PDB file of C-alpha atoms in Angstrom:
ATOM      1  CA  GLN A   1     126.183  87.720 111.172  1.00 83.00           C
ATOM      2  CA  GLN A   2     123.684  85.305 109.653  1.00 92.00           C
ATOM      3  CA  PRO A   3     120.033  86.089 110.401  1.00 96.00           C
ATOM      4  CA  VAL A   4     118.070  83.423 112.235  1.00 97.00           C
ATOM      5  CA  GLN A   5     114.900  82.060 110.682  1.00 97.00           C
ATOM      6  CA  SER A   6     112.126  80.304 112.519  1.00 96.00           C
ATOM      7  CA  PRO A   7     110.628  77.832 112.295  1.00 97.00           C
ATOM      8  CA  GLN A   8     113.124  75.622 110.483  1.00 96.00           C
ATOM      9  CA  ALA A   9     110.340  73.616 108.917  1.00 97.00           C
ATOM     10  CA  VAL A  10     106.574  73.681 108.774  1.00 97.00           C
ATOM     11  CA  ILE A  11     103.945  71.406 107.304  1.00 97.00           C
ATOM     12  CA  LEU A  12     100.558  72.793 106.356  1.00 95.00           C
ATOM     13  CA  ARG A  13      97.336  71.624 104.807  1.00 96.00           C
ATOM     14  CA  GLU A  14      96.049  73.580 101.835  1.00 96.00           C
ATOM     15  CA  GLY A  15      94.210  76.660 102.978  1.00 94.00           C
ATOM     16  CA  GLU A  16      96.087  77.008 106.259  1.00 95.00           C
ATOM     17  CA  ASP A  17      98.208  79.991 107.188  1.00 95.00           C
ATOM     18  CA  ALA A  18     101.859  80.227 108.182  1.00 95.00           C
ATOM     19  CA  VAL A  19     104.277  82.835 109.457  1.00 97.00           C
ATOM     20  CA  ILE A  20     108.016  82.693 108.872  1.00 97.00           C
ATOM     21  CA  ASN A  21     110.248  84.881 110.985  1.00 98.00           C
ATOM     22  CA  CYS A  22     113.684  86.353 110.350  1.00 98.00           C
ATOM     23  CA  SER A  23     115.741  87.950 113.088  1.00 97.00           C
ATOM     24  CA  SER A  24     119.067  89.761 112.863  1.00 96.00           C
ATOM     25  CA  SER A  25     121.484  90.981 115.507  1.00 94.00           C
ATOM     26  CA  LYS A  26     122.538  93.887 113.285  1.00 91.00           C
ATOM     27  CA  ALA A  27     120.679  97.036 112.358  1.00 91.00           C
ATOM     28  CA  LEU A  28     119.154  96.493 108.951  1.00 92.00           C
ATOM     29  CA  TYR A  29     118.560  98.644 105.934  1.00 92.00           C
ATOM     30  CA  SER A  30     116.423  96.086 104.150  1.00 93.00           C
ATOM     31  CA  VAL A  31     115.127  92.533 104.288  1.00 95.00           C
ATOM     32  CA  HIS A  32     114.668  90.454 101.146  1.00 95.00           C
ATOM     33  CA  TRP A  33     112.528  87.328 100.916  1.00 96.00           C
ATOM     34  CA  TYR A  34     113.007  84.525  98.394  1.00 96.00           C
ATOM     35  CA  ARG A  35     111.477  81.118  97.787  1.00 96.00           C
ATOM     36  CA  GLN A  36     113.437  78.242  96.319  1.00 96.00           C
ATOM     37  CA  LYS A  37     111.910  75.034  95.054  1.00 95.00           C
ATOM     38  CA  HIS A  38     113.985  71.900  94.870  1.00 91.00           C
ATOM     39  CA  GLY A  39     116.383  72.008  91.958  1.00 89.00           C
ATOM     40  CA  GLU A  40     115.436  75.550  91.009  1.00 92.00           C
ATOM     41  CA  ALA A  41     116.848  79.022  91.552  1.00 92.00           C
ATOM     42  CA  PRO A  42     115.570  81.257  94.343  1.00 94.00           C
ATOM     43  CA  VAL A  43     112.685  83.453  93.246  1.00 94.00           C
ATOM     44  CA  PHE A  44     112.178  86.981  94.528  1.00 93.00           C
ATOM     45  CA  LEU A  45     109.137  87.528  96.744  1.00 94.00           C
ATOM     46  CA  MET A  46     109.505  90.825  98.532  1.00 94.00           C
ATOM     47  CA  ILE A  47     111.811  93.581  99.770  1.00 94.00           C
ATOM     48  CA  LEU A  48     111.069  95.526 102.930  1.00 94.00           C
ATOM     49  CA  LEU A  49     113.022  98.720 103.404  1.00 91.00           C
ATOM     50  CA  LYS A  50     113.888 100.807 106.395  1.00 88.00           C
ATOM     51  CA  GLY A  51     111.314 103.537 106.520  1.00 85.00           C
ATOM     52  CA  GLY A  52     108.405 101.339 105.550  1.00 83.00           C
ATOM     53  CA  GLU A  53     108.624 100.960 101.785  1.00 84.00           C
ATOM     54  CA  GLN A  54     107.839  97.531 100.415  1.00 84.00           C
ATOM     55  CA  LYS A  55     108.272  96.062  96.955  1.00 84.00           C
ATOM     56  CA  GLY A  56     107.052  92.696  95.889  1.00 84.00           C
ATOM     57  CA  HIS A  57     104.264  90.424  94.816  1.00 76.00           C
ATOM     58  CA  GLU A  58     100.755  91.548  95.647  1.00 70.00           C
ATOM     59  CA  LYS A  59      99.740  88.196  97.078  1.00 76.00           C
ATOM     60  CA  ILE A  60     102.625  88.140  99.535  1.00 82.00           C
ATOM     61  CA  SER A  61     102.542  90.097 102.761  1.00 92.00           C
ATOM     62  CA  ALA A  62     105.338  90.761 105.182  1.00 94.00           C
ATOM     63  CA  SER A  63     106.352  93.079 107.973  1.00 94.00           C
ATOM     64  CA  PHE A  64     109.621  94.655 109.077  1.00 95.00           C
ATOM     65  CA  ASN A  65     110.232  95.837 112.617  1.00 93.00           C
ATOM     66  CA  GLU A  66     113.254  98.114 112.291  1.00 91.00           C
ATOM     67  CA  LYS A  67     113.735  98.526 116.015  1.00 92.00           C
ATOM     68  CA  LYS A  68     113.887  94.803 116.641  1.00 93.00           C
ATOM     69  CA  GLN A  69     115.631  93.958 113.330  1.00 94.00           C
ATOM     70  CA  GLN A  70     112.944  91.403 112.671  1.00 96.00           C
ATOM     71  CA  SER A  71     110.851  90.563 109.659  1.00 97.00           C
ATOM     72  CA  SER A  72     107.962  88.185 109.198  1.00 97.00           C
ATOM     73  CA  LEU A  73     106.525  86.670 106.037  1.00 96.00           C
ATOM     74  CA  TYR A  74     102.824  85.851 106.101  1.00 95.00           C
ATOM     75  CA  LEU A  75     101.509  83.064 103.915  1.00 93.00           C
ATOM     76  CA  THR A  76      97.734  82.946 103.992  1.00 92.00           C
ATOM     77  CA  ALA A  77      95.373  80.405 102.499  1.00 92.00           C
ATOM     78  CA  SER A  78      98.354  78.326 101.438  1.00 92.00           C
ATOM     79  CA  GLN A  79      98.381  76.487  98.138  1.00 93.00           C
ATOM     80  CA  LEU A  80     100.386  73.468  97.043  1.00 95.00           C
ATOM     81  CA  SER A  81     102.553  75.818  94.974  1.00 94.00           C
ATOM     82  CA  TYR A  82     103.736  77.558  98.153  1.00 95.00           C
ATOM     83  CA  SER A  83     105.885  74.544  99.020  1.00 96.00           C
ATOM     84  CA  GLY A  84     109.595  75.214  99.008  1.00 97.00           C
ATOM     85  CA  THR A  85     112.354  76.707 101.098  1.00 97.00           C
ATOM     86  CA  TYR A  86     111.992  80.330 102.117  1.00 97.00           C
ATOM     87  CA  PHE A  87     115.052  82.461 102.686  1.00 97.00           C
ATOM     88  CA  CYS A  88     115.379  85.882 104.161  1.00 97.00           C
ATOM     89  CA  GLY A  89     118.355  87.958 103.119  1.00 95.00           C
ATOM     90  CA  THR A  90     119.418  90.936 105.175  1.00 95.00           C
ATOM     91  CA  ASP A  91     121.302  94.027 104.041  1.00 92.00           C
ATOM     92  CA  SER A  92     122.703  96.199 106.803  1.00 89.00           C
ATOM     93  CA  SER A  93     124.428  98.734 104.586  1.00 84.00           C
ATOM     94  CA  ASN A  94     122.218  99.259 101.497  1.00 82.00           C
ATOM     95  CA  THR A  95     124.971  97.857  99.330  1.00 80.00           C
ATOM     96  CA  GLY A  96     123.156  94.787  98.073  1.00 80.00           C
ATOM     97  CA  LYS A  97     125.362  92.467 100.084  1.00 88.00           C
ATOM     98  CA  LEU A  98     122.737  90.001 101.258  1.00 91.00           C
ATOM     99  CA  ILE A  99     123.372  87.691 104.152  1.00 93.00           C
ATOM    100  CA  PHE A 100     120.877  84.844 103.995  1.00 95.00           C
ATOM    101  CA  GLY A 101     119.290  82.909 106.805  1.00 96.00           C
ATOM    102  CA  GLN A 102     119.443  79.140 106.884  1.00 96.00           C
ATOM    103  CA  GLY A 103     116.031  78.799 105.305  1.00 97.00           C
ATOM    104  CA  THR A 104     112.594  77.583 106.337  1.00 97.00           C
ATOM    105  CA  THR A 105     111.209  74.557 104.578  1.00 97.00           C
ATOM    106  CA  LEU A 106     107.490  74.757 103.947  1.00 97.00           C
ATOM    107  CA  GLN A 107     105.479  71.765 102.798  1.00 97.00           C
ATOM    108  CA  VAL A 108     101.844  72.182 101.854  1.00 96.00           C
ATOM    109  CA  LYS A 109      99.818  68.992 101.671  1.00 96.00           C
ATOM    110  CA  PRO A 110      96.453  68.472  99.943  1.00 94.00           C
TER     111      PRO A 110
ATOM    112  CA  LYS B   1     112.754  89.868  78.867  1.00 67.00           C
ATOM    113  CA  ALA B   2     115.171  86.997  78.948  1.00 80.00           C
ATOM    114  CA  GLY B   3     116.178  85.856  82.399  1.00 93.00           C
ATOM    115  CA  VAL B   4     119.599  85.408  83.919  1.00 96.00           C
ATOM    116  CA  THR B   5     121.649  82.768  82.171  1.00 97.00           C
ATOM    117  CA  GLN B   6     124.592  80.867  83.551  1.00 97.00           C
ATOM    118  CA  THR B   7     127.038  78.638  81.755  1.00 97.00           C
ATOM    119  CA  PRO B   8     127.945  75.909  82.065  1.00 97.00           C
ATOM    120  CA  ARG B   9     125.125  74.337  84.050  1.00 97.00           C
ATOM    121  CA  TYR B  10     127.211  71.424  85.257  1.00 97.00           C
ATOM    122  CA  LEU B  11     130.931  71.026  85.684  1.00 97.00           C
ATOM    123  CA  ILE B  12     133.204  68.340  87.041  1.00 98.00           C
ATOM    124  CA  LYS B  13     136.749  69.312  87.899  1.00 98.00           C
ATOM    125  CA  THR B  14     139.693  67.747  89.664  1.00 98.00           C
ATOM    126  CA  ARG B  15     141.239  69.099  92.834  1.00 98.00           C
ATOM    127  CA  GLY B  16     143.923  71.651  92.031  1.00 98.00           C
ATOM    128  CA  GLN B  17     142.398  72.749  88.740  1.00 98.00           C
ATOM    129  CA  GLN B  18     140.815  76.106  88.122  1.00 98.00           C
ATOM    130  CA  VAL B  19     137.379  76.933  86.766  1.00 98.00           C
ATOM    131  CA  THR B  20     135.590  79.896  85.213  1.00 98.00           C
ATOM    132  CA  LEU B  21     131.843  80.341  85.441  1.00 98.00           C
ATOM    133  CA  SER B  22     129.849  82.802  83.370  1.00 98.00           C
ATOM    134  CA  CYS B  23     126.732  84.820  84.077  1.00 98.00           C
ATOM    135  CA  SER B  24     124.675  86.964  81.703  1.00 98.00           C
ATOM    136  CA  PRO B  25     122.333  89.291  83.586  1.00 97.00           C
ATOM    137  CA  ILE B  26     118.938  90.547  82.543  1.00 96.00           C
ATOM    138  CA  SER B  27     119.223  93.244  79.917  1.00 95.00           C
ATOM    139  CA  GLY B  28     119.585  96.644  81.564  1.00 94.00           C
ATOM    140  CA  HIS B  29     120.741  95.276  84.907  1.00 94.00           C
ATOM    141  CA  ARG B  30     124.092  96.618  86.003  1.00 94.00           C
ATOM    142  CA  SER B  31     124.615  94.700  89.228  1.00 94.00           C
ATOM    143  CA  VAL B  32     125.659  91.066  89.354  1.00 96.00           C
ATOM    144  CA  SER B  33     126.086  89.173  92.610  1.00 96.00           C
ATOM    145  CA  TRP B  34     127.524  85.705  93.076  1.00 97.00           C
ATOM    146  CA  TYR B  35     126.521  83.210  95.750  1.00 97.00           C
ATOM    147  CA  GLN B  36     127.685  79.777  96.777  1.00 97.00           C
ATOM    148  CA  GLN B  37     125.002  77.367  97.950  1.00 97.00           C
ATOM    149  CA  THR B  38     125.800  74.182  99.861  1.00 95.00           C
ATOM    150  CA  PRO B  39     123.621  71.994 102.089  1.00 92.00           C
ATOM    151  CA  GLY B  40     125.801  72.715 105.094  1.00 88.00           C
ATOM    152  CA  GLN B  41     126.464  76.448 104.754  1.00 90.00           C
ATOM    153  CA  GLY B  42     123.383  77.546 102.867  1.00 91.00           C
ATOM    154  CA  LEU B  43     123.476  80.574 100.582  1.00 95.00           C
ATOM    155  CA  GLN B  44     126.669  82.538 101.035  1.00 96.00           C
ATOM    156  CA  PHE B  45     127.546  85.838  99.387  1.00 95.00           C
ATOM    157  CA  LEU B  46     130.726  85.798  97.329  1.00 97.00           C
ATOM    158  CA  PHE B  47     130.904  89.228  95.711  1.00 94.00           C
ATOM    159  CA  GLU B  48     128.961  91.850  93.796  1.00 94.00           C
ATOM    160  CA  TYR B  49     129.948  93.787  90.718  1.00 95.00           C
ATOM    161  CA  PHE B  50     128.419  97.013  89.532  1.00 94.00           C
ATOM    162  CA  SER B  51     129.528  98.812  86.386  1.00 93.00           C
ATOM    163  CA  GLU B  52     132.652  96.655  86.108  1.00 94.00           C
ATOM    164  CA  THR B  53     133.749  97.365  89.699  1.00 94.00           C
ATOM    165  CA  GLN B  54     133.672  95.005  92.630  1.00 94.00           C
ATOM    166  CA  ARG B  55     131.498  96.782  95.110  1.00 92.00           C
ATOM    167  CA  ASN B  56     131.092  94.133  97.804  1.00 90.00           C
ATOM    168  CA  LYS B  57     132.979  91.086  98.869  1.00 93.00           C
ATOM    169  CA  GLY B  58     132.077  88.184 101.134  1.00 93.00           C
ATOM    170  CA  ASN B  59     134.318  86.124 103.364  1.00 93.00           C
ATOM    171  CA  PHE B  60     135.875  83.802 100.848  1.00 96.00           C
ATOM    172  CA  PRO B  61     139.568  83.176 100.207  1.00 96.00           C
ATOM    173  CA  GLY B  62     141.413  84.938  97.429  1.00 96.00           C
ATOM    174  CA  ARG B  63     141.108  81.836  95.250  1.00 97.00           C
ATOM    175  CA  PHE B  64     137.647  83.133  94.432  1.00 98.00           C
ATOM    176  CA  SER B  65     137.691  86.083  92.088  1.00 97.00           C
ATOM    177  CA  GLY B  66     135.441  87.686  89.568  1.00 97.00           C
ATOM    178  CA  ARG B  67     135.066  90.365  87.019  1.00 97.00           C
ATOM    179  CA  GLN B  68     132.400  92.183  85.095  1.00 97.00           C
ATOM    180  CA  PHE B  69     132.528  93.337  81.526  1.00 97.00           C
ATOM    181  CA  SER B  70     131.189  96.497  79.952  1.00 95.00           C
ATOM    182  CA  ASN B  71     128.056  94.644  78.811  1.00 94.00           C
ATOM    183  CA  SER B  72     127.424  93.664  82.474  1.00 95.00           C
ATOM    184  CA  ARG B  73     128.203  89.995  81.860  1.00 97.00           C
ATOM    185  CA  SER B  74     130.207  88.582  84.709  1.00 98.00           C
ATOM    186  CA  GLU B  75     132.591  85.741  85.282  1.00 98.00           C
ATOM    187  CA  MET B  76     133.826  84.167  88.450  1.00 98.00           C
ATOM    188  CA  ASN B  77     137.002  82.170  88.723  1.00 98.00           C
ATOM    189  CA  VAL B  78     138.067  79.664  91.323  1.00 98.00           C
ATOM    190  CA  SER B  79     141.696  78.665  91.292  1.00 95.00           C
ATOM    191  CA  THR B  80     143.335  75.668  92.938  1.00 97.00           C
ATOM    192  CA  LEU B  81     140.038  73.889  93.469  1.00 98.00           C
ATOM    193  CA  GLU B  82     139.417  72.058  96.733  1.00 98.00           C
ATOM    194  CA  LEU B  83     136.867  69.338  97.456  1.00 97.00           C
ATOM    195  CA  GLY B  84     134.972  71.811  99.616  1.00 96.00           C
ATOM    196  CA  ASP B  85     134.371  74.054  96.634  1.00 98.00           C
ATOM    197  CA  SER B  86     131.777  71.584  95.346  1.00 98.00           C
ATOM    198  CA  ALA B  87     128.571  73.588  95.376  1.00 97.00           C
ATOM    199  CA  LEU B  88     125.863  75.276  93.371  1.00 97.00           C
ATOM    200  CA  TYR B  89     127.096  78.680  92.251  1.00 98.00           C
ATOM    201  CA  LEU B  90     124.321  81.159  91.667  1.00 97.00           C
ATOM    202  CA  CYS B  91     124.513  84.539  90.119  1.00 97.00           C
ATOM    203  CA  ALA B  92     121.837  87.161  90.567  1.00 96.00           C
ATOM    204  CA  SER B  93     121.270  90.292  88.576  1.00 95.00           C
ATOM    205  CA  SER B  94     119.721  93.484  89.800  1.00 93.00           C
ATOM    206  CA  LEU B  95     119.003  96.849  88.306  1.00 92.00           C
ATOM    207  CA  GLN B  96     121.387  98.573  90.673  1.00 85.00           C
ATOM    208  CA  GLY B  97     121.824  96.280  93.635  1.00 80.00           C
ATOM    209  CA  GLY B  98     121.085  97.649  97.065  1.00 78.00           C
ATOM    210  CA  ALA B  99     117.362  98.023  97.592  1.00 79.00           C
ATOM    211  CA  TYR B 100     116.507  96.474  94.245  1.00 86.00           C
ATOM    212  CA  GLU B 101     115.319  92.903  93.866  1.00 89.00           C
ATOM    213  CA  GLN B 102     117.759  90.293  92.671  1.00 92.00           C
ATOM    214  CA  TYR B 103     116.892  87.765  89.982  1.00 94.00           C
ATOM    215  CA  PHE B 104     118.749  84.515  90.209  1.00 96.00           C
ATOM    216  CA  GLY B 105     120.046  82.386  87.391  1.00 96.00           C
ATOM    217  CA  PRO B 106     119.674  78.588  87.362  1.00 95.00           C
ATOM    218  CA  GLY B 107     123.163  78.115  88.750  1.00 97.00           C
ATOM    219  CA  THR B 108     126.235  76.112  87.874  1.00 98.00           C
ATOM    220  CA  ARG B 109     126.629  72.843  89.717  1.00 97.00           C
ATOM    221  CA  LEU B 110     130.365  72.371  90.334  1.00 98.00           C
ATOM    222  CA  THR B 111     131.672  69.031  91.501  1.00 98.00           C
ATOM    223  CA  VAL B 112     135.313  68.762  92.536  1.00 98.00           C
ATOM    224  CA  THR B 113     136.758  65.250  92.656  1.00 97.00           C
TER     225      THR B 113
END
């Protein structure tokens, strides 16, 4: 079951904040976040694991509510380089089989 | 460390043909996953190989297959190509899969005419 991301798209001015949400109908072992710029490969941002462990870039923050099977990615003081499509990938079995959401397109304007 | 490499980067094939795509993971990574990316369906999981064994499989027909070699390099094969197979095929390498981050290659853009 594909996780649902919201919003589908967001436009920000530099310096503004944004939150991207990812919701699954299945119990999750982990949530993975990636950013993809046009014409490029997805780039790893963060993993949030059941039990509270997180691995990822220091400048990225995210949360994982295991009970609600929801994760949120927090982008603060956005920069132009934050523009791209953000994907959450969910793993419900700790096997590395990621099911990705449909993506959230973020555009940061000067 | 060198990143994930995929060859070829672009490919044009005719319906009914078959194609083989190659992926070289980051040195030391034992898990390779393959994804299909299309505008309509997004990023879809094809399969994952770990230590030469297919460990996970997505919901794709049997025309899609793969393998992994002892050096962790992986290939995926699509037989009897259909127009709908036109997509960007991405491979991602990971230390062990599971709760480890995946590093994506640049992809192979396959066009089926």
